[in-house]
XYZ file of C-alpha atoms in Angstrom:
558
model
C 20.323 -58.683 -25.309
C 21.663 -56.463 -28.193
C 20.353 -52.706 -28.181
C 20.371 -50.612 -31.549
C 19.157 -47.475 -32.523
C 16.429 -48.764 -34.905
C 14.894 -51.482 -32.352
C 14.985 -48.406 -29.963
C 12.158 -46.876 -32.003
C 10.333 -49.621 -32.158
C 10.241 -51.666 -28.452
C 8.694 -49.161 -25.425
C 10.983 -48.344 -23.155
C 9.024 -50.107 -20.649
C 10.041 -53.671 -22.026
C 13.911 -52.504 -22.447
C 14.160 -51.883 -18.858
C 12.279 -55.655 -17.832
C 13.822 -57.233 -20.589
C 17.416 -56.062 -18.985
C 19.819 -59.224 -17.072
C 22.156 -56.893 -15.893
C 23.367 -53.633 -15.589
C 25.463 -53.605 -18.735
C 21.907 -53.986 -21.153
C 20.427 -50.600 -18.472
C 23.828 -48.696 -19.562
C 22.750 -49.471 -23.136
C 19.596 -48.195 -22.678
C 20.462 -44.931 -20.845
C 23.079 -44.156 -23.509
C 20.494 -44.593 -26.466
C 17.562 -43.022 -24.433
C 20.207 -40.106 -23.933
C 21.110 -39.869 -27.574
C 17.378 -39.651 -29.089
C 16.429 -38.264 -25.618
C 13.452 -35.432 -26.383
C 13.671 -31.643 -24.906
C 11.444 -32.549 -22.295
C 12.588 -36.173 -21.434
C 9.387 -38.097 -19.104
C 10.505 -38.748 -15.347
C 8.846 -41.775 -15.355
C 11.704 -42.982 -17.977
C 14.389 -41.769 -15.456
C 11.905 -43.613 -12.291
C 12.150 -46.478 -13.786
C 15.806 -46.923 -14.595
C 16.890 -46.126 -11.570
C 14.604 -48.318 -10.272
C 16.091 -51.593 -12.185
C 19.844 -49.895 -12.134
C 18.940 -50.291 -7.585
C 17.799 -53.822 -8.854
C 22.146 -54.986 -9.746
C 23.382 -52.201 -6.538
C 24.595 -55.256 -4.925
C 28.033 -54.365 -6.512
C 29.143 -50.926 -5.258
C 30.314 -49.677 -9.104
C 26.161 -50.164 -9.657
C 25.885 -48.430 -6.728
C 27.824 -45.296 -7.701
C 26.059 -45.361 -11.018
C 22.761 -45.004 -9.350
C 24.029 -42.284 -7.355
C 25.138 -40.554 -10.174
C 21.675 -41.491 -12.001
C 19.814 -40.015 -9.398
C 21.627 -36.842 -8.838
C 20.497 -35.935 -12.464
C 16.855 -36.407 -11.678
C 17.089 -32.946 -9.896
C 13.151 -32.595 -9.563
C 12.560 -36.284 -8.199
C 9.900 -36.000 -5.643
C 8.929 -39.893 -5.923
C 9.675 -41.044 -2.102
C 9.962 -44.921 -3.178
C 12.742 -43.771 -5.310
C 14.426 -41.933 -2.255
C 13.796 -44.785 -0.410
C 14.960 -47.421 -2.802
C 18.156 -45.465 -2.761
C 18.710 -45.160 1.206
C 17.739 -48.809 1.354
C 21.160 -49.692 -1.183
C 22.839 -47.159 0.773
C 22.113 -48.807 3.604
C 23.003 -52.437 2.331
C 26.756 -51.477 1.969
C 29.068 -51.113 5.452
C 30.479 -48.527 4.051
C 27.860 -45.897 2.549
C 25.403 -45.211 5.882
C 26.681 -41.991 5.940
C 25.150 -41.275 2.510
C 22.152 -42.813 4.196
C 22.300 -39.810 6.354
C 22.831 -37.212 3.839
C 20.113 -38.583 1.442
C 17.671 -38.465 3.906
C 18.459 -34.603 4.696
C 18.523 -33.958 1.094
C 14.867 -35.114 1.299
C 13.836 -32.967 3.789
C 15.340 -30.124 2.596
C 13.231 -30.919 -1.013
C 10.151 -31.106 1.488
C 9.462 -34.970 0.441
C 7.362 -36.465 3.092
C 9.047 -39.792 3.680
C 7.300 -42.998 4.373
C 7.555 -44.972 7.815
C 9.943 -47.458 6.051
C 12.805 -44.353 5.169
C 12.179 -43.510 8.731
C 13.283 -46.741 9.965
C 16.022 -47.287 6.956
C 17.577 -43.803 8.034
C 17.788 -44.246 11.948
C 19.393 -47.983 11.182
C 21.914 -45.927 9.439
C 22.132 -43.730 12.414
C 22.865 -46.207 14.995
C 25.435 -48.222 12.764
C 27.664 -45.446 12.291
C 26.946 -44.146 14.871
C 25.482 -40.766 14.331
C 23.789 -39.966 17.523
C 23.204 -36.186 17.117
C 21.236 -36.716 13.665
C 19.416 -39.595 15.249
C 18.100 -37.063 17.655
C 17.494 -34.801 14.306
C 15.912 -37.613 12.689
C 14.096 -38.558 15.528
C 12.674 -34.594 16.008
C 11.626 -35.252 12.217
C 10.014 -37.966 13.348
C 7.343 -36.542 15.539
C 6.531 -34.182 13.069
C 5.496 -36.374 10.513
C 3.382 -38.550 12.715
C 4.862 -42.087 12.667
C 5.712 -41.950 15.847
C 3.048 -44.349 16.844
C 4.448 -46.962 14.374
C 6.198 -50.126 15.844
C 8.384 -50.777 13.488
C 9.910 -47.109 13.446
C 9.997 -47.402 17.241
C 11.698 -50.216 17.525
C 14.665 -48.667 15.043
C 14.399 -45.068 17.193
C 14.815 -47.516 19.963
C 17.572 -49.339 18.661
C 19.322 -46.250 17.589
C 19.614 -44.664 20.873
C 20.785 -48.307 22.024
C 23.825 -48.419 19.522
C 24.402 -45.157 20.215
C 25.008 -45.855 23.638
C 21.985 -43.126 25.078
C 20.719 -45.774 26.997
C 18.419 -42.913 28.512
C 17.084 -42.192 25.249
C 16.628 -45.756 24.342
C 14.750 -46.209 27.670
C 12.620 -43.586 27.401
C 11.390 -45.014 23.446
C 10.944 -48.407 25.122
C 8.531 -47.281 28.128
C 6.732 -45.758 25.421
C 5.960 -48.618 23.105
C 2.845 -50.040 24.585
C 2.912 -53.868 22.886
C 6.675 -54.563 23.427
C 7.976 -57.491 21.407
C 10.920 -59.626 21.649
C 12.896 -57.214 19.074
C 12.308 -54.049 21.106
C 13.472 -56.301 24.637
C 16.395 -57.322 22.878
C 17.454 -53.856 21.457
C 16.941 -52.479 25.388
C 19.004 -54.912 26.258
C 22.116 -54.594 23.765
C 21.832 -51.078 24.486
C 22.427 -51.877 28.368
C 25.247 -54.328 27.785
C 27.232 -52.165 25.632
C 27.097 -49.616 27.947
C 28.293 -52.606 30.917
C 25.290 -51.883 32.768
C 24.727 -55.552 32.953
C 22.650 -55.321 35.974
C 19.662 -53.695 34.207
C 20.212 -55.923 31.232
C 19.969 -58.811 33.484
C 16.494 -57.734 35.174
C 14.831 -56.862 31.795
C 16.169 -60.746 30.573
C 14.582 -62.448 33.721
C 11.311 -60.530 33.259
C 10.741 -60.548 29.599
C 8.085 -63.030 28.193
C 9.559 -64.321 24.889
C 13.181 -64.681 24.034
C 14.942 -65.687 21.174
C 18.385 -67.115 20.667
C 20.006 -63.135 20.064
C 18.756 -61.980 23.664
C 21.077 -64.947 24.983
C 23.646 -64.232 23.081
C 23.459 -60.793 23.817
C 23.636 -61.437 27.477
C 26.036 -63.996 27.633
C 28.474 -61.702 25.389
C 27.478 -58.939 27.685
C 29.010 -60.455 30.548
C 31.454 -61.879 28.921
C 32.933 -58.487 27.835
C 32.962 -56.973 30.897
C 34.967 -59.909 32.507
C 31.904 -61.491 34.279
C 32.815 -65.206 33.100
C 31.018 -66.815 36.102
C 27.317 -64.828 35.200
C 28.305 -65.360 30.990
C 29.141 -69.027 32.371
C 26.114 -69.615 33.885
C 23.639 -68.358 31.001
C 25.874 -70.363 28.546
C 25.467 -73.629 30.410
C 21.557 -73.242 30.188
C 21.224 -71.881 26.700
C 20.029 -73.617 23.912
C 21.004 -72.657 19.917
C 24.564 -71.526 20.502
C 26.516 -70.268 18.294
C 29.445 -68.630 16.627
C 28.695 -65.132 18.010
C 27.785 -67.083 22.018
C 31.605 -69.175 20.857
C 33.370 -65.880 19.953
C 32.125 -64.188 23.139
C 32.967 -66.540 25.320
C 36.899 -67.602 24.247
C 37.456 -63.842 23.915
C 35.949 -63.264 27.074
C 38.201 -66.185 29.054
C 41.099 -64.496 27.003
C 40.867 -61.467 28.316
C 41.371 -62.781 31.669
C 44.529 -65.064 30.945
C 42.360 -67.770 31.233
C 43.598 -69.949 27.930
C 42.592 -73.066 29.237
C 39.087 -72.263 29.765
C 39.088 -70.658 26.519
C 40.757 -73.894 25.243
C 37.637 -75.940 26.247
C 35.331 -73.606 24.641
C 36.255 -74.108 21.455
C 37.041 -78.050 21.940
C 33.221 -78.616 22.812
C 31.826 -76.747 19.824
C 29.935 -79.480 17.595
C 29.885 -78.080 14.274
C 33.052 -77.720 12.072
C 35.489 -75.321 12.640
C 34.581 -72.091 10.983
C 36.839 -68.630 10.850
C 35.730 -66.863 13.816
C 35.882 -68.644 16.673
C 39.300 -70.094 14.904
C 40.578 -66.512 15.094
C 39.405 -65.858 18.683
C 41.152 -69.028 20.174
C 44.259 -67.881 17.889
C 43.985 -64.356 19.210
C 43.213 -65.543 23.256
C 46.767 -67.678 22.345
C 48.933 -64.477 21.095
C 47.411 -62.523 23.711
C 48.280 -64.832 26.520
C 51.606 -65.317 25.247
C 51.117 -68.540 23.520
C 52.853 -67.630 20.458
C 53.507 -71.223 19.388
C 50.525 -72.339 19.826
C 48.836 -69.730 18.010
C 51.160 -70.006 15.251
C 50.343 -73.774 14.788
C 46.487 -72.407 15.071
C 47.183 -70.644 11.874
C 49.257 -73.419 9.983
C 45.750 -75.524 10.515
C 43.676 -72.792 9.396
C 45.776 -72.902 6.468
C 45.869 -76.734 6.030
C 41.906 -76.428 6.268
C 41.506 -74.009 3.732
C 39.281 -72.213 6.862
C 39.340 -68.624 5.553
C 41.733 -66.765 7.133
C 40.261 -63.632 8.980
C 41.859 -60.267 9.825
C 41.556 -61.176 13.350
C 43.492 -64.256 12.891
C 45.608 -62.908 10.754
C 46.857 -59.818 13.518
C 47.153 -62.633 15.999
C 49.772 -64.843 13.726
C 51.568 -61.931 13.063
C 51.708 -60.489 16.701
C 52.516 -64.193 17.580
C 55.613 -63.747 15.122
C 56.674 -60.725 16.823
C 56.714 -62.189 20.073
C 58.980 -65.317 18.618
C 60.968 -62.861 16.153
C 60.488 -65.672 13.839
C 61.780 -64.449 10.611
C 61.001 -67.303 8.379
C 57.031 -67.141 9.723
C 57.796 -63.475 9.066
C 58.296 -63.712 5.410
C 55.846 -66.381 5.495
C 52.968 -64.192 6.673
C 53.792 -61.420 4.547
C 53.828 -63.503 1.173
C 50.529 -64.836 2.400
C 49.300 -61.481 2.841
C 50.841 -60.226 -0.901
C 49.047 -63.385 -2.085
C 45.798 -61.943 -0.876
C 45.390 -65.020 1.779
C 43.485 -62.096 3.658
C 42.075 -58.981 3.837
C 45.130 -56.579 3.976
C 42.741 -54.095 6.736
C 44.686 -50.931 8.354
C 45.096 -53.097 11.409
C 46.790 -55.938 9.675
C 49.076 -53.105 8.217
C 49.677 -51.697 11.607
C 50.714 -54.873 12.987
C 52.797 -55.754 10.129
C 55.380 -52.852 10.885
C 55.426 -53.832 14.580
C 56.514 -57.577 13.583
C 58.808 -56.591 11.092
C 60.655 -54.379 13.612
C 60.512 -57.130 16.184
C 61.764 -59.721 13.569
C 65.025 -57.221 12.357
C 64.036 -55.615 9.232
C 63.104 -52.059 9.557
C 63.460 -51.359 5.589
C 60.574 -53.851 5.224
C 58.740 -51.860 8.358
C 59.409 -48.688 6.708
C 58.241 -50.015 3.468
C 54.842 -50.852 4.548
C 54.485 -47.562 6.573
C 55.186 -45.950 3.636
C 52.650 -47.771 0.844
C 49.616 -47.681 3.440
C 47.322 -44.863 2.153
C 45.635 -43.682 5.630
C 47.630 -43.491 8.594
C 46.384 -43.071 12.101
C 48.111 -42.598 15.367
C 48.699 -46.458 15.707
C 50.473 -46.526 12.461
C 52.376 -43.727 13.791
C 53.170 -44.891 16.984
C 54.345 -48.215 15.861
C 56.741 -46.925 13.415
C 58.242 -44.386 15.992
C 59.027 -47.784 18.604
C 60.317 -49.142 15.374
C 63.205 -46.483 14.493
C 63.542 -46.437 18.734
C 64.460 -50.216 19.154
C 66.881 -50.177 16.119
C 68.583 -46.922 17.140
C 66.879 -44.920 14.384
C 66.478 -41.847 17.152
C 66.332 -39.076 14.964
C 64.494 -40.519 12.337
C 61.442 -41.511 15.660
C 61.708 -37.981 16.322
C 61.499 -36.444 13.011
C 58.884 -38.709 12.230
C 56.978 -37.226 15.500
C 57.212 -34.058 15.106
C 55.325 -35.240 11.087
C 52.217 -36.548 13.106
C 52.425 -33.431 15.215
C 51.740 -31.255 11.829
C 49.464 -33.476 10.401
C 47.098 -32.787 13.519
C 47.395 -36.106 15.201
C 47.192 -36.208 19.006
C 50.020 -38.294 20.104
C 49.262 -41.144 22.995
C 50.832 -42.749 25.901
C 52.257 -45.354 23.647
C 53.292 -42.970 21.166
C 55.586 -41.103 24.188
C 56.808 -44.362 24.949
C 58.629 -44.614 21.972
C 60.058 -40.993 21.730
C 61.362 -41.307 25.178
C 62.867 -44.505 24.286
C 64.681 -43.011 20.933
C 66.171 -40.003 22.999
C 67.015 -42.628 25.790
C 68.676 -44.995 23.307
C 70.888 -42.019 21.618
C 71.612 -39.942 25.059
C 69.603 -37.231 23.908
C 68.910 -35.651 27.534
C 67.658 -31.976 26.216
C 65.155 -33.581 23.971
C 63.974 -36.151 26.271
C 63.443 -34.141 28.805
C 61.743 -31.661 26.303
C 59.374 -34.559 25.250
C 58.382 -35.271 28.912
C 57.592 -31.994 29.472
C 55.704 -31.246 26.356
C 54.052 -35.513 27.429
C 52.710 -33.554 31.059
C 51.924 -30.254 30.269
C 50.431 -29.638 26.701
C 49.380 -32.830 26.495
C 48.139 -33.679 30.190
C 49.526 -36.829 29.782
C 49.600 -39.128 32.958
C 53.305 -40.707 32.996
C 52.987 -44.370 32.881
C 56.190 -46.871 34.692
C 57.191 -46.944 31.138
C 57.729 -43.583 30.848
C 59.713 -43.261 33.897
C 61.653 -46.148 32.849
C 62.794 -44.201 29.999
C 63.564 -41.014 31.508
C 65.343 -42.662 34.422
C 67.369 -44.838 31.896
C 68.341 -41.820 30.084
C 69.182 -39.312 32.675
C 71.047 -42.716 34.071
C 72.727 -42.868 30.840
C 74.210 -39.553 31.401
C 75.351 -39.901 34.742
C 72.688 -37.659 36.332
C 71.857 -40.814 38.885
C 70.711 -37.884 41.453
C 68.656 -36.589 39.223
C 67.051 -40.158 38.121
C 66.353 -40.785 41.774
C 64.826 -37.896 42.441
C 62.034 -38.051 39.457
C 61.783 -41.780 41.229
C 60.970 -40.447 44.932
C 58.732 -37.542 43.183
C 56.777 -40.526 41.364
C 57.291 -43.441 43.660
C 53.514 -45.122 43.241
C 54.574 -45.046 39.323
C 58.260 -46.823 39.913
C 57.769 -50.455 39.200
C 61.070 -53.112 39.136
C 62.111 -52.061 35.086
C 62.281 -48.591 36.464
C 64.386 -49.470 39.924
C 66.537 -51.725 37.621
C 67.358 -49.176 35.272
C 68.409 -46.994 38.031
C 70.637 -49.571 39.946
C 71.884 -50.787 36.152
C 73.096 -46.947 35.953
C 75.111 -47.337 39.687
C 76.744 -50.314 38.406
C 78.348 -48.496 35.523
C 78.779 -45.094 37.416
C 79.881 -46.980 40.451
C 77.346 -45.642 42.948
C 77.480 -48.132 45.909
C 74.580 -45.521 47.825
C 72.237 -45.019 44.858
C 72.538 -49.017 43.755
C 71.621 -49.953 47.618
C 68.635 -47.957 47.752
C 67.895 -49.172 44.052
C 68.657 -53.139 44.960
C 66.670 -52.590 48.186
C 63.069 -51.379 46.705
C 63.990 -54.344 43.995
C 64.327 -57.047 46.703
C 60.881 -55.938 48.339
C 58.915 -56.000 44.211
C 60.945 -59.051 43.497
C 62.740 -60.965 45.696
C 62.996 -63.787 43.420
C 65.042 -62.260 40.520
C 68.421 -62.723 40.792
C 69.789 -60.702 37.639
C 69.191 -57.959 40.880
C 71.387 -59.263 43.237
C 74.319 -59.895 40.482
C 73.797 -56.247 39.355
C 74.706 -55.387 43.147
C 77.357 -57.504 43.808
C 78.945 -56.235 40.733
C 78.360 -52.559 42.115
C 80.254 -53.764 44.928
C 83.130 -54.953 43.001
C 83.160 -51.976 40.752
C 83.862 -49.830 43.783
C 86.806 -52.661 45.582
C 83.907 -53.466 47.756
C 84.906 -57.132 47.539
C 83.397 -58.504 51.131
C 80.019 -56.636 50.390
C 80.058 -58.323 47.228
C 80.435 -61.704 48.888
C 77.904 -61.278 51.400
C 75.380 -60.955 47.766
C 76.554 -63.846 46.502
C 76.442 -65.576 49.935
C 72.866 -64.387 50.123
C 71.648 -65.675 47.351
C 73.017 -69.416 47.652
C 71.731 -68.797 51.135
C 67.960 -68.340 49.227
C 68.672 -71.162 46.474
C 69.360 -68.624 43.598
C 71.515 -69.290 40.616
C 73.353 -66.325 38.684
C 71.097 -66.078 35.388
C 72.549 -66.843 32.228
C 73.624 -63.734 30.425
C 75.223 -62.150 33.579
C 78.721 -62.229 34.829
C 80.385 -62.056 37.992
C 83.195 -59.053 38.258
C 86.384 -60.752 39.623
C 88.720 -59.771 41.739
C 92.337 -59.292 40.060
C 95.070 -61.473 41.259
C 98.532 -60.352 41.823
């Protein structure tokens, strides 16, 4: 349809706007409505367009348009229009906050809104979520009188539920006096996300009607909190599964280490493969460990042409880290750069962790450096990647960045400072970082972070001082901490420190050998040759072989 001025005279508006096929003909017509536009221009006009322009908001540059249509229709007190906008608000993942603020907007013009906005605005509540103007919208709510509708009940009720006030949610279900199998349902997601399973489970068994969500619901509700047996159970018994029941359940087994189980799963579903579960068996694999066989997971995808997810994709490439596979390295980046998937902040994140893990910081620092947002995971795994190459200064001084950009460093994020200062025999700084960890923090030290304080201070030669931040934290000491401690004796020579260090190893794990080399060799170290024998004699004694890696010190013949 072709627009010009003198057709514009002659056609009403009217039949411009339902004569237009998309939103380029409803441009046209705003721009010559706007050029012959009167001094008083008719709302109606401006309704109208809007209207059709909500028609194409599908796309979210329509959507913006309409936004930016509507905000010059200051006087609008039409409350389909508000609603028609909130509803393509609500249609996009990413725009329920303007849900939100559209709706206060409204009240504040004191436009009475319709039960339909009412249950448009508290869906936009819960999927955010937005608890504390659910409770505003819900106070709104009992003001206007639509309380007593169903279908805004159920969506105050399902609110609450997603917002995880379970108490809330309750209280709106006891209310609702002809409960159907949508308002069961939302009491019961509400329960399971909150892992009270127990109260999900005795509204399920004494519900009339169910449909094939409430299963699913339940059986993922178990299944998240580790329940297999109970999600097992319901699974067996249930009839319409699928991809959300499939998901649930292999992510569930993989949670648990259970690959196998998780394995069968996904070998009994019927229907053809589809993305999802794909990337949950591919994730259970590079959880687990499996790295091969979630690598060949994502060569079928490929081969398939099943679309490859950002859940898939973070388990390939965190399957790559574990191999340090550098040709499936450069492999997963290309297909990344080719747009194979959805390049998400979480594919980004674990993108600088495998590139680390596979050798190539410049390409770990390159991605760190193009991704627009960066949280404390980004942070955090670029800090462990300047400690493991021996980048310590450039781990600290990027830090002491996230410090002054007001991010609140984590457990993991310590982990990796400790490790750069340990790595580079920084002792003032690590010590320094502990501190700061503890106290300003209020930090509980994990193993790992003794592990690196005791591996630095053993660095040093301070093994007194290692030992006693060991017998101060000795629920916290696990075998990596011991062994850095006896590793330090074997270099510094102390045959005291390296028994007490071999001993608590022996008791954790009596099966690893590497321990009872590193002892012997204290032993030698020190011209303790007969102690050292008596090792070596105990450990053929208990079947063990000296690991590969390891060496024996020998004595020196004359």
């Amino acid at each position: 349809m072709s627009i010009t001025t003198s057709t514009f005279s002659i056609l009403p508006l009217n039949q411009f706007l339902n004569n237009a096929k998309n939103i380029s003909h409803l441009k046209q017509i705003h721009a010559l409505f706007l050029k012959h536009l009167p001094q008083n221009a008719p709302h109606h006009f401006f309704n109208r367009l809007l209207f059709r322009v909500l028609h194409f908001s599908a796309e979210k540059s329509n959507l913006y348009y309409a936004h930016k249509l509507f905000d010059t229709m200051p006087n609008c007190s039409n409350c389909f229009i508000w609603t028609s906008l909130i509803r393509a608000f609500l249609s996009h993942h990413t725009h329920f906050c303007h849900c939100i603020s559209t709706f206060a907007r409204m009240h504040q013009k004191g436009i009475l809104p319709s039960g339909f906005t009412f249950s448009l605005v508290l869906n936009a509540c819960g999927r955010v979520p937005a608890g504390f103007e659910g409770k505003q919208v819900h106070a709104r709510l009992v003001q206007s009188g639509f309380l007593g509708n169903k279908i805004v009940q159920t969506a105050l009720l399902d609110m609450y539920a997603k917002c995880g006030h379970v108490c809330d949610a309750r209280d709106v279900f006891d209310g609702i006096v002809d409960r159907d199998v949508v308002a069961w349902t939302a009491m019961i997601c509400g329960y399971a996300k909150a892992g009270r399973m127990v109260d999900a489970r005795f509204l399920f068994d004494n519900m009339g009607e169910r449909n094939s969500f409430t299963w699913t619901t339940m059986v993922a509700g178990y299944a998240n909190y580790g329940d297999m047996k109970a999600a097992m159970e319901l699974y067996d018994v249930m009839n319409g599964k699928d991809e959300v029941t499939w998901v649930a359940m292999i992510a569930g087994y993989g949670k648990l280490g259970n690959v196998s189980e998780a394995r069968r799963i996904f070998d009994e579903i019927t229907v053809p493969w589809n993305p999802s579960t794909c990337a949950a068996l591919l994730a259970c694999y590079a959880q687990n460990g499996h790295a091969r066989e979630a690598i060949e997971m994502y060569e079928k995808m490929r081969r398939a042409k099943i679309k490859v997810t950002d859940v898939a994709m973070v388990g390939a490439i965190s399957a790559c880290a574990q191999l340090r596979d550098i040709r499936m390295s450069n492999s997963l980046t290309y297909n990344i750069e080719e747009g194979f998937c959805e390049k998400t902040h979480i594919v980004s994140n674990a993108l600088i962790h495998m590139q680390s893990k596979c050798g190539n910081i410049d390409l770990a620092w390159r991605e760190f450096n193009i991704m627009r947002n960066r949280d404390l995971y980004t942070y955090s795994a670029m800090i462990a990647a300047f400690a493991e190459h021996g980048k310590s200064q450039d781990a600290i001084d990027l830090f002491l960045k996230m410090q002054q950009e007001g991010l609140k460093p984590n457990q993991v994020t310590f982990v990796g400072v400790l490790n750069a200062c340990s790595t580079s025999g920084l002792i003032e700084e690590g010590c320094r970082f502990f501190q700061i960890m503890t106290e300003m923090y209020g930090i509980e030290p994990l193993p790992e972070h003794y592990t690196c304080m005791v591996d630095l201070l053993g660095r040093a030669g301070q093994l007194e001082k290692a030992y006693s931040l060991i017998k101060e934290n000795s629920t916290s000491a696990d075998a990596t901490t011991w062994g850095s401690l006896l590793a330090a004796c074997r270099v510094y020579g102390n045959v005291e420190l390296g028994e007490i260090a071999a001993r608590h190893l022996f008791e954790i794990d009596p099966t690893d050998s590497g321990n009872y080399v590193l002892l012997a060799n204290t032993y030698a170290s020190n011209d303790k040759w007969e102690c050292a024998e008596e090792v070596k004699k105990l450990m053929s004694k208990k079947g063990m072989k000296k690991p590969s890696g390891y060496s024996w010190i020998q004595r020196e013949t004359k």
